[in-house]
CSV table of C-alpha atoms in Angstrom, one decimal:
chain,number,residue,atom,x,y,z
A,70,UNK,CA,101.9,98.6,148.0
A,71,UNK,CA,101.7,102.0,146.7
A,72,UNK,CA,104.9,104.1,146.8
A,73,UNK,CA,105.2,106.5,149.5
A,74,UNK,CA,107.6,109.1,151.1
A,75,UNK,CA,108.5,108.5,154.7
A,76,UNK,CA,110.7,111.8,155.3
A,77,UNK,CA,109.5,115.3,153.8
A,78,UNK,CA,112.3,118.1,154.3
A,79,UNK,CA,110.8,121.9,154.0
A,80,UNK,CA,112.8,124.8,153.6
A,81,UNK,CA,111.2,127.7,155.1
A,82,UNK,CA,111.1,130.9,156.9
A,83,UNK,CA,109.1,133.6,158.8
A,84,UNK,CA,107.3,135.2,155.8
A,85,UNK,CA,103.9,134.4,154.1
A,86,UNK,CA,105.2,132.8,151.9
A,87,UNK,CA,107.8,130.4,154.1
A,88,UNK,CA,104.5,129.4,156.3
A,89,UNK,CA,102.7,128.7,153.1
A,90,UNK,CA,105.2,126.1,151.9
A,91,UNK,CA,105.3,124.7,155.3
A,92,UNK,CA,101.7,124.3,155.0
A,93,UNK,CA,101.8,122.7,151.8
A,94,UNK,CA,104.7,120.2,153.5
A,95,UNK,CA,102.2,119.3,156.1
A,96,UNK,CA,99.7,118.1,154.1
A,97,UNK,CA,101.8,115.9,152.1
A,98,UNK,CA,103.3,114.4,155.3
A,99,UNK,CA,99.7,113.6,156.3
A,100,UNK,CA,98.6,111.9,153.1
A,101,UNK,CA,101.8,109.8,153.1
A,102,UNK,CA,102.2,109.4,156.8
A,103,UNK,CA,105.7,110.9,156.5
A,104,UNK,CA,107.7,112.5,159.4
A,105,UNK,CA,108.2,116.2,158.5
A,106,UNK,CA,111.3,117.9,158.8
A,107,UNK,CA,111.3,121.8,159.0
A,108,UNK,CA,114.5,123.4,158.2
A,109,UNK,CA,114.1,127.2,159.3
A,110,UNK,CA,116.7,129.7,158.1
A,111,UNK,CA,118.0,132.4,159.9
A,112,UNK,CA,120.2,134.5,157.8
A,113,UNK,CA,122.3,137.3,159.7
A,114,UNK,CA,124.6,138.8,157.4
A,115,UNK,CA,123.0,141.2,155.4
A,116,UNK,CA,121.3,142.8,158.3
A,117,UNK,CA,124.5,142.5,160.8
A,118,UNK,CA,126.5,144.5,158.0
A,119,UNK,CA,123.7,147.3,157.6
A,120,UNK,CA,123.4,147.8,161.4
A,121,UNK,CA,127.2,147.5,162.1
A,122,UNK,CA,128.3,150.0,159.2
A,123,UNK,CA,126.9,152.5,161.3
A,124,UNK,CA,128.3,151.6,164.4
A,125,UNK,CA,131.6,151.7,165.9
A,126,UNK,CA,133.8,150.2,169.0
A,127,UNK,CA,131.4,149.2,171.9
A,128,UNK,CA,128.3,150.0,169.9
A,129,UNK,CA,129.1,147.1,167.1
A,130,UNK,CA,128.9,144.4,169.9
A,131,UNK,CA,125.7,146.0,171.3
A,132,UNK,CA,123.9,146.0,167.8
A,133,UNK,CA,125.6,142.3,167.1
A,134,UNK,CA,123.9,141.2,170.6
A,135,UNK,CA,120.4,143.1,169.8
A,136,UNK,CA,120.0,141.5,166.6
A,137,UNK,CA,121.1,137.8,167.6
A,138,UNK,CA,118.2,138.2,170.5
A,139,UNK,CA,115.8,139.4,168.1
A,140,UNK,CA,116.8,136.4,165.6
A,141,UNK,CA,116.4,133.9,168.9
A,142,UNK,CA,112.9,135.1,169.3
A,143,UNK,CA,111.8,134.6,166.2
A,144,UNK,CA,113.5,131.0,166.3
A,145,UNK,CA,111.2,130.6,169.2
A,146,UNK,CA,108.1,131.8,167.8
A,147,UNK,CA,108.7,129.7,164.6
A,148,UNK,CA,109.3,126.6,166.7
A,149,UNK,CA,105.6,127.1,168.7
A,150,UNK,CA,104.1,127.8,164.8
A,151,UNK,CA,105.6,124.6,163.6
A,152,UNK,CA,104.7,122.6,166.5
A,153,UNK,CA,101.1,123.8,166.5
A,154,UNK,CA,101.2,123.0,162.5
A,155,UNK,CA,102.3,119.6,162.9
A,156,UNK,CA,99.7,119.0,165.6
A,157,UNK,CA,96.9,120.3,163.4
A,158,UNK,CA,98.0,117.7,160.7
A,159,UNK,CA,98.4,114.9,163.3
A,160,UNK,CA,102.2,114.5,162.0
A,161,UNK,CA,105.5,113.7,163.5
A,162,UNK,CA,107.9,116.5,163.0
A,163,UNK,CA,111.1,118.4,164.2
A,164,UNK,CA,112.5,121.7,163.4
A,165,UNK,CA,116.0,122.0,162.9
A,166,UNK,CA,117.7,125.7,162.7
A,167,UNK,CA,120.6,126.6,160.1
A,168,UNK,CA,122.0,130.0,161.1
A,169,UNK,CA,124.5,130.7,158.5
A,170,UNK,CA,124.0,132.2,155.0
A,171,UNK,CA,124.6,129.8,151.8
A,172,UNK,CA,124.1,126.0,151.7
A,173,UNK,CA,126.4,125.0,153.8
A,174,UNK,CA,127.5,121.1,154.8
A,175,UNK,CA,125.1,121.2,157.6
A,176,UNK,CA,122.1,121.9,155.5
A,177,UNK,CA,123.1,119.2,152.9
A,178,UNK,CA,123.4,116.6,155.7
A,179,UNK,CA,120.1,117.7,156.9
A,180,UNK,CA,118.6,116.5,153.7
A,181,UNK,CA,120.3,113.6,152.5
A,182,UNK,CA,118.0,111.4,154.3
A,183,UNK,CA,114.8,112.9,152.9
A,184,UNK,CA,112.8,111.3,150.0
A,185,UNK,CA,112.2,114.8,148.7
A,186,UNK,CA,112.7,118.3,149.7
A,187,UNK,CA,109.9,121.0,149.4
A,188,UNK,CA,110.8,124.7,148.7
A,189,UNK,CA,108.9,127.8,147.6
A,190,UNK,CA,109.9,129.1,143.9
A,191,UNK,CA,111.2,131.8,144.1
A,192,UNK,CA,112.8,131.5,147.5
A,193,UNK,CA,111.1,133.5,150.1
A,194,UNK,CA,113.1,136.9,150.7
A,195,UNK,CA,114.2,135.8,154.1
A,196,UNK,CA,116.1,132.7,153.1
A,197,UNK,CA,119.5,132.2,152.7
A,198,UNK,CA,120.4,132.3,148.8
A,199,UNK,CA,122.2,129.3,148.9
A,200,UNK,CA,118.5,127.8,149.4
A,201,UNK,CA,117.2,128.3,145.7
A,202,UNK,CA,115.6,125.2,144.6
A,203,UNK,CA,117.9,124.4,141.7
A,204,UNK,CA,120.9,124.6,144.0
A,205,UNK,CA,119.3,122.5,146.6
A,206,UNK,CA,118.7,120.0,143.7
A,207,UNK,CA,122.3,120.2,142.6
A,208,UNK,CA,124.1,120.2,145.9
A,209,UNK,CA,122.1,117.2,147.3
A,210,UNK,CA,120.6,115.1,144.7
A,211,UNK,CA,117.2,114.8,146.6
A,212,UNK,CA,114.1,115.6,144.3
A,213,UNK,CA,112.8,118.9,144.9
A,214,UNK,CA,109.2,119.6,144.9
A,215,UNK,CA,109.1,123.2,143.8
A,216,UNK,CA,105.7,125.2,144.6
A,217,UNK,CA,105.3,128.5,143.2
A,218,UNK,CA,104.5,131.3,145.6
A,219,UNK,CA,101.9,132.6,143.1
A,220,UNK,CA,100.5,129.4,142.7
A,221,UNK,CA,96.6,129.3,144.4
A,222,UNK,CA,95.5,125.5,143.1
A,223,UNK,CA,93.6,123.6,145.5
A,224,UNK,CA,94.9,120.2,144.6
A,225,UNK,CA,98.5,119.4,143.7
A,226,UNK,CA,99.3,115.9,142.0
A,227,UNK,CA,95.9,115.1,140.9
A,228,UNK,CA,96.7,115.8,137.2
A,229,UNK,CA,100.3,114.8,136.5
A,230,UNK,CA,102.3,116.0,133.3
A,231,UNK,CA,105.7,113.9,132.7
A,232,UNK,CA,107.9,115.9,130.6
A,233,UNK,CA,109.5,112.7,128.7
A,234,UNK,CA,112.6,112.6,126.7
A,235,UNK,CA,114.1,109.5,127.9
A,236,UNK,CA,117.0,110.7,129.3
A,237,UNK,CA,118.6,109.2,132.7
A,238,UNK,CA,117.3,112.2,134.3
A,239,UNK,CA,113.8,111.7,133.2
A,240,UNK,CA,114.0,108.2,134.1
A,241,UNK,CA,114.9,109.3,137.7
A,242,UNK,CA,112.4,112.2,138.1
A,243,UNK,CA,109.6,109.3,137.2
A,244,UNK,CA,110.7,106.9,139.7
A,245,UNK,CA,111.0,110.0,142.5
A,246,UNK,CA,107.5,111.1,141.7
A,247,UNK,CA,105.9,108.0,141.9
A,248,UNK,CA,104.2,108.5,145.0
A,249,UNK,CA,102.2,111.3,143.1
A,250,UNK,CA,102.0,109.7,139.9
A,251,UNK,CA,100.3,106.1,141.6
A,252,UNK,CA,97.7,108.3,143.2
A,253,UNK,CA,97.0,110.6,140.6
A,254,UNK,CA,93.4,111.0,138.8
A,255,UNK,CA,94.9,111.7,135.4
A,256,UNK,CA,98.7,111.1,133.9
A,257,UNK,CA,99.9,111.9,130.8
A,258,UNK,CA,103.4,111.5,129.2
A,259,UNK,CA,104.3,114.2,127.0
A,260,UNK,CA,107.1,114.0,124.2
A,261,UNK,CA,108.2,116.7,122.2
A,262,UNK,CA,109.4,116.1,118.9
A,263,UNK,CA,110.6,112.6,119.8
A,264,UNK,CA,110.0,111.1,116.2
A,265,UNK,CA,113.4,113.1,115.4
A,266,UNK,CA,115.4,112.1,118.1
A,267,UNK,CA,114.5,108.4,118.2
A,268,UNK,CA,116.7,105.6,116.8
A,269,UNK,CA,114.0,103.6,116.6
A,270,UNK,CA,111.2,105.1,114.6
A,271,UNK,CA,108.9,102.4,114.8
A,272,UNK,CA,109.0,102.5,118.5
A,273,UNK,CA,106.3,104.9,119.7
A,274,UNK,CA,107.6,107.7,121.9
A,275,UNK,CA,107.1,106.9,125.6
A,276,UNK,CA,105.7,103.3,125.0
A,277,UNK,CA,108.3,101.6,127.0
A,278,UNK,CA,107.4,104.4,130.2
A,279,UNK,CA,103.8,103.5,129.9
A,280,UNK,CA,104.8,99.6,129.9
A,281,UNK,CA,106.3,100.1,133.0
A,282,UNK,CA,103.6,102.3,134.7
A,283,UNK,CA,101.1,99.7,133.9
A,284,UNK,CA,103.2,96.9,135.8
A,285,UNK,CA,102.4,99.1,138.8
A,286,UNK,CA,98.5,99.3,137.5
A,287,UNK,CA,99.1,102.6,136.7
A,288,UNK,CA,97.5,104.0,133.7
A,289,UNK,CA,98.4,107.3,131.4
A,290,UNK,CA,97.9,108.8,128.2
A,291,UNK,CA,101.0,109.5,125.7
A,292,UNK,CA,100.9,113.1,124.1
A,293,UNK,CA,103.0,113.7,121.0
A,294,UNK,CA,103.9,117.3,120.4
A,295,UNK,CA,106.0,118.7,117.6
A,296,UNK,CA,107.6,122.1,118.5
A,297,UNK,CA,107.8,123.7,115.3
A,298,UNK,CA,110.5,125.7,116.3
A,299,UNK,CA,109.2,126.8,119.3
A,300,UNK,CA,111.4,126.3,122.3
A,301,UNK,CA,111.0,123.1,124.2
A,302,UNK,CA,110.1,124.7,127.6
A,303,UNK,CA,107.5,126.7,125.8
A,304,UNK,CA,105.9,123.7,124.6
A,305,UNK,CA,105.9,122.2,128.1
A,306,UNK,CA,104.1,125.4,129.8
A,307,UNK,CA,101.6,125.6,127.1
A,308,UNK,CA,100.8,121.9,127.6
A,309,UNK,CA,100.5,122.3,131.3
A,310,UNK,CA,98.1,125.3,130.5
A,311,UNK,CA,95.7,123.6,128.4
A,312,UNK,CA,95.8,120.0,130.3
A,313,UNK,CA,95.3,122.0,133.6
A,314,UNK,CA,98.1,120.3,135.1
A,315,UNK,CA,98.5,120.6,138.7
A,316,UNK,CA,102.6,118.5,138.8
A,317,UNK,CA,104.9,119.0,136.2
A,318,UNK,CA,107.7,116.3,136.5
A,319,UNK,CA,111.0,116.6,134.8
A,320,UNK,CA,115.0,115.4,135.0
A,321,UNK,CA,116.8,118.5,135.5
A,322,UNK,CA,119.6,119.5,132.9
A,323,UNK,CA,119.5,116.1,130.9
A,324,UNK,CA,121.7,117.4,128.0
A,325,UNK,CA,125.7,117.7,127.9
A,326,UNK,CA,126.7,121.0,130.2
A,327,UNK,CA,128.2,122.3,126.8
A,328,UNK,CA,125.0,122.1,125.2
A,329,UNK,CA,123.2,123.7,127.7
A,330,UNK,CA,125.9,126.7,127.8
A,331,UNK,CA,125.8,126.9,124.0
A,332,UNK,CA,121.7,126.7,123.4
A,333,UNK,CA,120.5,127.4,126.7
A,334,UNK,CA,118.7,125.1,129.3
A,335,UNK,CA,115.4,124.4,129.3
A,336,UNK,CA,115.3,123.3,133.1
A,337,UNK,CA,116.0,127.1,133.6
A,338,UNK,CA,113.5,128.4,131.3
A,339,UNK,CA,110.6,125.9,133.0
A,340,UNK,CA,111.8,127.2,136.6
A,341,UNK,CA,111.7,130.7,134.9
A,342,UNK,CA,108.2,130.4,133.5
A,343,UNK,CA,106.6,127.4,135.2
A,344,UNK,CA,103.3,128.4,137.1
A,345,UNK,CA,102.7,125.1,138.8
A,346,UNK,CA,103.9,123.0,141.4
A,347,UNK,CA,107.4,121.0,139.3
A,348,UNK,CA,108.9,117.9,140.9
A,349,UNK,CA,112.5,117.8,139.6
A,350,UNK,CA,115.0,115.1,139.7
A,351,UNK,CA,118.8,114.8,138.8
């Protein structure tokens, strides 16, 4: 039996970017016959402060009530839109509302039982700051599929590139991405400067991972690349473009935190420059 996801969570809002990410999530839910949980964000703080700053006394209460009524109407509209989307793709779904700014305990709990979180990157403007994909990953421990707002690809997960450095995080990412990896048309295991970092120079980089995938009847190619002094993230981004990859899989923050702080983070560089969907785990 091929690995599948049964519960998918998507963070979205009423913006065009938010609706686009919900559409991607619905497509994946249909493919995997998964239940889709739409987590709809309502951020009040910034708008409240702006309006209330010009009001006094009783006027403040009216401003607050009016603003809340407006948001309630948005929630009703979002519920109808999400229900129509679910009907269009014939999937089971539910909509959950989070009213507070930031990534609070409730938001974390709502995603703990999901196999994967889907989020736009960068996040849509109307979503709370705490809903950045990177922060969702660190707060929940659930793998996150980040889809760039600028991405216009017609396929997702048909040509998969695995950024492999033999770390615990990379192993976790491969395991979490198996629903994609097992059904992809092409898979590549990419190692960067592996010969310099391996204890056993006779062991070809990526071989053990390839053997593991073969036991699932999954074939893959191994690509060994030297950085020649370039940042690892730049090498990965270049390989993604040259190979026309439509999904990058990697483990986030696989180096010690002190090293990340001193020498910079490959993870953050990939998040800043990535132009294709990325499945990240930690």
